[in-house]
Short mmCIF file of the C-alpha atoms (twelve columns), coordinates in Angstrom:
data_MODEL
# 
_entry.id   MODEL 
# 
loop_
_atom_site.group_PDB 
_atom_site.id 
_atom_site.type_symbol 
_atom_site.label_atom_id 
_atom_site.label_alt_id 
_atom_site.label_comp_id 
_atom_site.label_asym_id 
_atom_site.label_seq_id 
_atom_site.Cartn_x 
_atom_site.Cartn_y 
_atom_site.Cartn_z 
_atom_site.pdbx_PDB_model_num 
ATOM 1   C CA . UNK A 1   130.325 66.906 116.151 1 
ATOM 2   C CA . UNK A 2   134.205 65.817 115.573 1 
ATOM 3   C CA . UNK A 3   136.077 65.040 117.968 1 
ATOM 4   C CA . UNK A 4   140.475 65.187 117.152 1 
ATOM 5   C CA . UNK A 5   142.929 63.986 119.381 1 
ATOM 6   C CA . UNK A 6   146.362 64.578 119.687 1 
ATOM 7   C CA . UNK A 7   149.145 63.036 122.339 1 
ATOM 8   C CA . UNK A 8   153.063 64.092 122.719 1 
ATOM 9   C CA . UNK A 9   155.197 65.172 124.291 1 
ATOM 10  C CA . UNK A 10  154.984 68.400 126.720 1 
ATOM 11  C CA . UNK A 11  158.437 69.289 125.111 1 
ATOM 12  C CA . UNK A 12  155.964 70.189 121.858 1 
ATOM 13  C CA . UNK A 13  153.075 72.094 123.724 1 
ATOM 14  C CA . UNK A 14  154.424 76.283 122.701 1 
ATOM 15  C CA . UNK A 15  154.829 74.673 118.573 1 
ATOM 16  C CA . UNK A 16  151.602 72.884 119.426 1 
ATOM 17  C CA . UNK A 17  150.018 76.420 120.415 1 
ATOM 18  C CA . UNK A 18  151.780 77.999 117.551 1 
ATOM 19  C CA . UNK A 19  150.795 75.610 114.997 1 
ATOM 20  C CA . UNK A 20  147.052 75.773 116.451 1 
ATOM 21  C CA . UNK A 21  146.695 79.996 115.952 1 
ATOM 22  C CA . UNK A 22  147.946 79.520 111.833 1 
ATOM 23  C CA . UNK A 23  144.946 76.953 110.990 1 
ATOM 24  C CA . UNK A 24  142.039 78.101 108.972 1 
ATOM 25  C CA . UNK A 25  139.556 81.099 110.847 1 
ATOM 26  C CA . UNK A 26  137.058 78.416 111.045 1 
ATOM 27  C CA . UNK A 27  138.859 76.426 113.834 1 
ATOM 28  C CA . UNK A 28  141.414 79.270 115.305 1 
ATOM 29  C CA . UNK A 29  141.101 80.126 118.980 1 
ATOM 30  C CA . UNK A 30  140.130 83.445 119.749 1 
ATOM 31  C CA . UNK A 31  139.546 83.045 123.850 1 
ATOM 32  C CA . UNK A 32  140.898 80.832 126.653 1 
ATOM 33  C CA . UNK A 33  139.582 79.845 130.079 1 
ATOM 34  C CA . UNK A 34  140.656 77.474 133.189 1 
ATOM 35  C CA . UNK A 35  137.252 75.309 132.257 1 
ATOM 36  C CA . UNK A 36  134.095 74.407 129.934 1 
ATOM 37  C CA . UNK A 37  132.491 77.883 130.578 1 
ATOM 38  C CA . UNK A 38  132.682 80.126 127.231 1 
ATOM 39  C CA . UNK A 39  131.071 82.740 128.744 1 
ATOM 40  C CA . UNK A 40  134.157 83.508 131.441 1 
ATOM 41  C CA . UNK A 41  136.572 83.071 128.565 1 
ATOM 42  C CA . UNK A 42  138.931 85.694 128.261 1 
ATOM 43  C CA . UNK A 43  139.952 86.857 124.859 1 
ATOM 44  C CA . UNK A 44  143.687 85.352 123.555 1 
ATOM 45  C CA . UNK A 45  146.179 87.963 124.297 1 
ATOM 46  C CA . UNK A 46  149.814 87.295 124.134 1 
ATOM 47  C CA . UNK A 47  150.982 88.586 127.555 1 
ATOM 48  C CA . UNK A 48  147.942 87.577 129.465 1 
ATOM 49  C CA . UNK A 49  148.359 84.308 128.120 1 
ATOM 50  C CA . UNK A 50  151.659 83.552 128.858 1 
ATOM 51  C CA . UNK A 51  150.883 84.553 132.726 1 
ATOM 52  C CA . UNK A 52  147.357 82.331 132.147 1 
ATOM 53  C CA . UNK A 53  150.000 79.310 131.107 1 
ATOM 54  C CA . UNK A 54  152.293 79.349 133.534 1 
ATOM 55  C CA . UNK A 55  149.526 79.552 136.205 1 
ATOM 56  C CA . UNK A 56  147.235 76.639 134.983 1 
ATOM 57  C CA . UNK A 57  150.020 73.972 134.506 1 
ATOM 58  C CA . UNK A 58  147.430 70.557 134.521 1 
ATOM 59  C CA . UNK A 59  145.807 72.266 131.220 1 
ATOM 60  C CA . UNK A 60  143.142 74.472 129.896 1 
ATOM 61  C CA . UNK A 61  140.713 75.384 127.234 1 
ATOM 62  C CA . UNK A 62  140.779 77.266 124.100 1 
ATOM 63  C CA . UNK A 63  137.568 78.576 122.623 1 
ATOM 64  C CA . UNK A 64  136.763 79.497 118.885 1 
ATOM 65  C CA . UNK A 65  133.402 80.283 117.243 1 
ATOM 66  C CA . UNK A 66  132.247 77.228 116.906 1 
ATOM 67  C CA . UNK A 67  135.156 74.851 118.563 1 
ATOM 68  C CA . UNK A 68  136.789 74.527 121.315 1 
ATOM 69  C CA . UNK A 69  140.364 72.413 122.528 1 
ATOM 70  C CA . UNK A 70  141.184 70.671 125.334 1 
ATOM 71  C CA . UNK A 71  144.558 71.270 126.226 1 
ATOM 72  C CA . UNK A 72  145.198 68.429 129.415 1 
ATOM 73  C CA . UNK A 73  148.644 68.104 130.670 1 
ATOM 74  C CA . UNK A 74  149.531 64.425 133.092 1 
ATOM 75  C CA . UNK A 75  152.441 64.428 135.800 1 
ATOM 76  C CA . UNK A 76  154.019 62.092 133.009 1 
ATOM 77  C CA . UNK A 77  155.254 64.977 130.556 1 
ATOM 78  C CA . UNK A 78  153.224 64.655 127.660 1 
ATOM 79  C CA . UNK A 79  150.433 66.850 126.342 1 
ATOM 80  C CA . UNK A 80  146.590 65.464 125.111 1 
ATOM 81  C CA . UNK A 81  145.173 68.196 122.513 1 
ATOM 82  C CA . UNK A 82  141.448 67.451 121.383 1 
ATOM 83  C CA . UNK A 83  139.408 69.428 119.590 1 
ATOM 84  C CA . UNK A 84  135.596 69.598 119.868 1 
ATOM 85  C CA . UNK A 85  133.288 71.087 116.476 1 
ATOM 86  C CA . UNK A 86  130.183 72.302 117.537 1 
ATOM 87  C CA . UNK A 87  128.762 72.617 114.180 1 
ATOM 88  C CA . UNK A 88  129.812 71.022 110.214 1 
ATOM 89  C CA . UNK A 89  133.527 71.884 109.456 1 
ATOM 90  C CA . UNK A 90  134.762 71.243 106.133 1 
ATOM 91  C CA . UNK A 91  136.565 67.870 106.708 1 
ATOM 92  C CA . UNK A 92  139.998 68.979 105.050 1 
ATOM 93  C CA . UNK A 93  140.418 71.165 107.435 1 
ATOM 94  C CA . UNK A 94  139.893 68.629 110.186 1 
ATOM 95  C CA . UNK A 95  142.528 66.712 108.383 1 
ATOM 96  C CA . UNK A 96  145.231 69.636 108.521 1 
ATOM 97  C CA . UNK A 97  144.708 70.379 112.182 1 
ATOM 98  C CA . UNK A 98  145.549 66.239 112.683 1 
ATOM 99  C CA . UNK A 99  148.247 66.765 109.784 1 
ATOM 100 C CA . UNK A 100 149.977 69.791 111.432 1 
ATOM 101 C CA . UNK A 101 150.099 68.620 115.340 1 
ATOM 102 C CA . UNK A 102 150.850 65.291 113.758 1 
ATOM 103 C CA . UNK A 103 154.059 66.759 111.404 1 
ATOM 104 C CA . UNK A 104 155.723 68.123 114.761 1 
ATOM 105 C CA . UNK A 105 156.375 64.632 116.483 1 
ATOM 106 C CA . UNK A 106 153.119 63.466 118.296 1 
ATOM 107 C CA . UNK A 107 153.135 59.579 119.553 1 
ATOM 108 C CA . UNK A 108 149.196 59.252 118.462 1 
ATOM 109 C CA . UNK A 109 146.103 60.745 116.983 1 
ATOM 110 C CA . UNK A 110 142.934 60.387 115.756 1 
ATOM 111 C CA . UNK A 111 139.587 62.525 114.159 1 
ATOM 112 C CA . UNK A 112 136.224 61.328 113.872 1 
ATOM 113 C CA . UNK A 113 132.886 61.569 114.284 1 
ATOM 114 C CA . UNK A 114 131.511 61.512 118.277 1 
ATOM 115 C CA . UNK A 115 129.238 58.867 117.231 1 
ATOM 116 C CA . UNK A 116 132.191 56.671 115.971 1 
ATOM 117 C CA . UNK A 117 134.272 57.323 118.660 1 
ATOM 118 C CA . UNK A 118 131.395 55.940 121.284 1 
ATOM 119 C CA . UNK A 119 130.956 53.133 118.905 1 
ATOM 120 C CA . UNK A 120 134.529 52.163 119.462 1 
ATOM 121 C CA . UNK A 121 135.448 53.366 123.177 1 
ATOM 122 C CA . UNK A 122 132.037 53.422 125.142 1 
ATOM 123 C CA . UNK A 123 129.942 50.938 126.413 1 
ATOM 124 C CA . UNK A 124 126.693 51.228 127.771 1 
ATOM 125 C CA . UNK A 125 124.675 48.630 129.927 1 
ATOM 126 C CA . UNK A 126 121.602 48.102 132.538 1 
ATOM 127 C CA . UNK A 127 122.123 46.489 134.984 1 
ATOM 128 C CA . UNK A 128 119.098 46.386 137.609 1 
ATOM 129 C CA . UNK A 129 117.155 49.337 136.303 1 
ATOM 130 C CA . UNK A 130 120.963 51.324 136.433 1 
ATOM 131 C CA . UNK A 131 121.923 52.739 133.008 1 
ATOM 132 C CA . UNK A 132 125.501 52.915 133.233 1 
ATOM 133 C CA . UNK A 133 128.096 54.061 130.765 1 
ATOM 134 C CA . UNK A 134 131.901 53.636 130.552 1 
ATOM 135 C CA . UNK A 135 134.820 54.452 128.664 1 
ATOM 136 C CA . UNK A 136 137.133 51.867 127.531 1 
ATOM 137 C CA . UNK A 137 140.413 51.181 125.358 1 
ATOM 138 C CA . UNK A 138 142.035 54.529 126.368 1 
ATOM 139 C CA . UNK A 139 145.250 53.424 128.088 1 
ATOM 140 C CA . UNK A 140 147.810 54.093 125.238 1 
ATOM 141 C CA . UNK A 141 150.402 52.540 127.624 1 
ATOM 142 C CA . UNK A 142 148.224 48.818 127.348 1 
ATOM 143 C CA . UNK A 143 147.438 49.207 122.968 1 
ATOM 144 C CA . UNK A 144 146.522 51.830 120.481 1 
ATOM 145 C CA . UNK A 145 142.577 53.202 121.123 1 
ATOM 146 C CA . UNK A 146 141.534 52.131 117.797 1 
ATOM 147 C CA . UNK A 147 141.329 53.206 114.405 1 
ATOM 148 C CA . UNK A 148 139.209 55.849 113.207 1 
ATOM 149 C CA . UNK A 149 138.311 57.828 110.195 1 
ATOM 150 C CA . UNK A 150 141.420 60.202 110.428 1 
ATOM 151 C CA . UNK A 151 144.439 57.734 112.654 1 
ATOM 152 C CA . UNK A 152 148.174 59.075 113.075 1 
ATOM 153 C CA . UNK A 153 150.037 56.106 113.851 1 
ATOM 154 C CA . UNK A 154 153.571 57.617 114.936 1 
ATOM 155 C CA . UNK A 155 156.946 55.336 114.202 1 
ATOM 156 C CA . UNK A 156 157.478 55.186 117.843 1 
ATOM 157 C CA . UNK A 157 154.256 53.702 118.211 1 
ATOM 158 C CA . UNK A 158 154.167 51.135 115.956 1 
ATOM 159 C CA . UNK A 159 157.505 49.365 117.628 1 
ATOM 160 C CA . UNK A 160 156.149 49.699 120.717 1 
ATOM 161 C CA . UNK A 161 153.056 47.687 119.869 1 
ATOM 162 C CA . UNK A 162 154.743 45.982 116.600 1 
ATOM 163 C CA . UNK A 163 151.893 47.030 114.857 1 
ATOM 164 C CA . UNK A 164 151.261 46.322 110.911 1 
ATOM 165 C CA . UNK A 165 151.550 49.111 109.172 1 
ATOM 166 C CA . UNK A 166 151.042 47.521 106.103 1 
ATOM 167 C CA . UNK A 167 148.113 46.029 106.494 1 
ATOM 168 C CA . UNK A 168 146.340 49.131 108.007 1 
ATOM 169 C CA . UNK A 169 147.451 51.009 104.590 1 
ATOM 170 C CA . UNK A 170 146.093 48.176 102.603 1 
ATOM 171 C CA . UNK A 171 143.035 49.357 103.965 1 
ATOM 172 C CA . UNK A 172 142.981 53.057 104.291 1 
ATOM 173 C CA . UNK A 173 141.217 55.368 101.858 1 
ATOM 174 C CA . UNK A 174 144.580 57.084 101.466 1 
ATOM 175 C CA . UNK A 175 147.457 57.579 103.807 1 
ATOM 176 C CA . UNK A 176 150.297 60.501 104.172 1 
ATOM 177 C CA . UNK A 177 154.101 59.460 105.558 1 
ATOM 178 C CA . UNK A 178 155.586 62.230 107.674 1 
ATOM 179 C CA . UNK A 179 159.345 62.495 109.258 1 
ATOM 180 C CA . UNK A 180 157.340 61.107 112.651 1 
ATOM 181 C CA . UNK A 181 154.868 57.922 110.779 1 
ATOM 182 C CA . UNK A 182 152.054 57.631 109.114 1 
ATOM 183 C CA . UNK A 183 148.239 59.674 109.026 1 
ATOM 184 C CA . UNK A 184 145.485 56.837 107.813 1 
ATOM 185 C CA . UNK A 185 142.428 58.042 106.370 1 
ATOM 186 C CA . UNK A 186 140.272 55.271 106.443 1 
ATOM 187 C CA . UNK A 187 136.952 56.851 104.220 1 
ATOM 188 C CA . UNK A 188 136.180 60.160 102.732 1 
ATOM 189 C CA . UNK A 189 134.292 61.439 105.257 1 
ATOM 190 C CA . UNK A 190 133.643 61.205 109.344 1 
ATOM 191 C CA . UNK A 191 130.534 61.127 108.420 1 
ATOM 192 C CA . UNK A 192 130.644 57.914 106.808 1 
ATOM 193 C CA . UNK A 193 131.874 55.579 109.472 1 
ATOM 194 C CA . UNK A 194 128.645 53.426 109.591 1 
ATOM 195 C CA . UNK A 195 128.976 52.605 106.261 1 
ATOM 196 C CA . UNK A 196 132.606 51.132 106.805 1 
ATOM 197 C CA . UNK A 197 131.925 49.720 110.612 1 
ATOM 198 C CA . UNK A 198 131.987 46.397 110.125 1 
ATOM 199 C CA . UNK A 199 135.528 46.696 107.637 1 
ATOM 200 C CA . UNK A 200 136.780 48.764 110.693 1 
ATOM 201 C CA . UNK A 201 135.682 47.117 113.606 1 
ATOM 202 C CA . UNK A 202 137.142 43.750 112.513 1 
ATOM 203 C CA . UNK A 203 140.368 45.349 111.718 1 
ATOM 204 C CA . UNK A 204 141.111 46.569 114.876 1 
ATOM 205 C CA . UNK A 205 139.661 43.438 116.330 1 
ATOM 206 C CA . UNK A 206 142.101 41.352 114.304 1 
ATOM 207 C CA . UNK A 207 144.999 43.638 114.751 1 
ATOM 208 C CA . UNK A 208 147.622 43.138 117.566 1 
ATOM 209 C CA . UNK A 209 148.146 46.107 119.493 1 
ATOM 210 C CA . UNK A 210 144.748 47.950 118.571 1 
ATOM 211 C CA . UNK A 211 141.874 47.841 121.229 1 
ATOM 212 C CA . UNK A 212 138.606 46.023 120.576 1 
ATOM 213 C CA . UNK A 213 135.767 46.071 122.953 1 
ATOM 214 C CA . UNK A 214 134.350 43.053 120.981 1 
ATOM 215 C CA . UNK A 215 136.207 41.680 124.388 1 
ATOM 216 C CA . UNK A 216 135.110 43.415 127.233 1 
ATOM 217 C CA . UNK A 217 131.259 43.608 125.735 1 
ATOM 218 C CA . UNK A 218 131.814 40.297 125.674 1 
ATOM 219 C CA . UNK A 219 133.061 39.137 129.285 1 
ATOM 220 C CA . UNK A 220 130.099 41.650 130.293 1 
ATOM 221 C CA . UNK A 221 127.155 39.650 128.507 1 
ATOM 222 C CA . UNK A 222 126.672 37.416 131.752 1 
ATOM 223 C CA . UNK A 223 127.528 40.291 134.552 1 
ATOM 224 C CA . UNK A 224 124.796 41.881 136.755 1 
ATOM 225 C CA . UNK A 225 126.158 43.202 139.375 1 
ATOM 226 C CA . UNK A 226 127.598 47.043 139.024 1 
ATOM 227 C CA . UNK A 227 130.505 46.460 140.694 1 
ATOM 228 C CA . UNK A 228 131.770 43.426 138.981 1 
ATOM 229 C CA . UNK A 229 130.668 45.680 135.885 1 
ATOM 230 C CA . UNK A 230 133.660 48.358 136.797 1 
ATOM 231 C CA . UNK A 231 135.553 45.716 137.529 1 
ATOM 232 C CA . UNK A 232 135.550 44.491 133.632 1 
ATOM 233 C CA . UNK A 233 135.812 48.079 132.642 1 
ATOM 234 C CA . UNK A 234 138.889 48.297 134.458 1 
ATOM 235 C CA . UNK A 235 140.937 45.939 132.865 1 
ATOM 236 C CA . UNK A 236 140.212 47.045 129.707 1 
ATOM 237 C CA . UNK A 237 140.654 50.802 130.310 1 
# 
């Protein structure tokens, strides 16, 4: 499954939408719904809609045949659009979903695998017979969430974290410059993340402004105790 994330601002959300309905019939939305529930999706209707919008103002989902999007909206003004694959999409055309939300002035984004998104943002530990998880690295006001095999790094963002663009195209598989920054592909294929881990992992590790949890896996090595356990997760958040 691929998972593709996209943050701006709210400002963008109807050219978001817009943008969304021209992609490729294997990723267009044909229903929407107030939650996870496909089967009390409604089916996308231009009036309806508009009233189902207005309504629902912290966000909503969109359903396709096999995807579905996210749309969450926070009290800040600014808009998080992820899509979800629930079965093998060609990877170019998870590319032009990322290129065209990225081409209309998003701040960040990213596509990849699930499995190498965990590997970068989710720990897991036992602690006393507990198995716990957590999610961590996803506060894009403390550093970027990482790098992934699809990465829109916008201009804004790299001054606010002074981050080295160069260096993260000396290492990309290819890279794209829009009006609003750059879109990294880092290998041909989500699939292949394993394969470049390591090359990955230490770049973000070694890069200022990118998250690592090289860090917080390592300041949890000695904890048993749950609580202290949150505690560590929520510094690096």
């Amino acid at each position: 499954m691929i998972k593709a994330y996209l943050l701006m601002d709210y400002s963008l959300i109807d050219k978001a939408l817009e943008a969304i309905f021209l992609l490729p019939s294997e990723i267009v939305p044909t229903h929407y719904g107030e939650s996870d529930n496909k089967k009390a999706s409604k089916k996308l209707e231009t009036s309806e809609f508009i009233k189902f919008k207005k309504k629902h103002t912290l966000g909503y989902i969109l359903f396709g045949a096999n995807v579905s999007y996210a749309i969450s909206i926070s009290p800040n003004d600014t808009v998080e659009i992820t899509l979800f694959t629930e079965t093998i999409i060609e990877s170019s055309i998870i590319y032009e979903y990322v290129m065209s939300l990225a081409t209309l002035g998003a701040f960040f984004g990213y596509a990849c695998e699930d499995s190498e998104y965990k590997h970068r943002n989710q720990v897991l530990a036992t602690i006393k017979g507990n198995h716990i998880e957590a999610w961590v690295g996803r506060n894009i006001d403390q550093y970027v969430s990482g790098l992934y095999w699809v990465t829109f790094i916008s201009y804004e963002l790299k001054k606010k974290f002074n981050l080295n663009i160069d260096e993260f195209l000396a290492n990309a598989y290819k890279s794209q410059e829009t009006e609003y920054g750059h879109i990294l592909q880092f290998y041909d294929s989500p699939q292949s993340w394993e394969s470049h881990q390591n090359e990955i992992d230490g770049l973000c590790q070694n890069s200022s402004g990118v998250f690592s949890k090289k860090e917080a896996s390592s300041e949890l090595e000695p904890i048993d105790d749950v609580i202290k356990f949150f505690d560590v997760m929520h510094k690096h958040r």
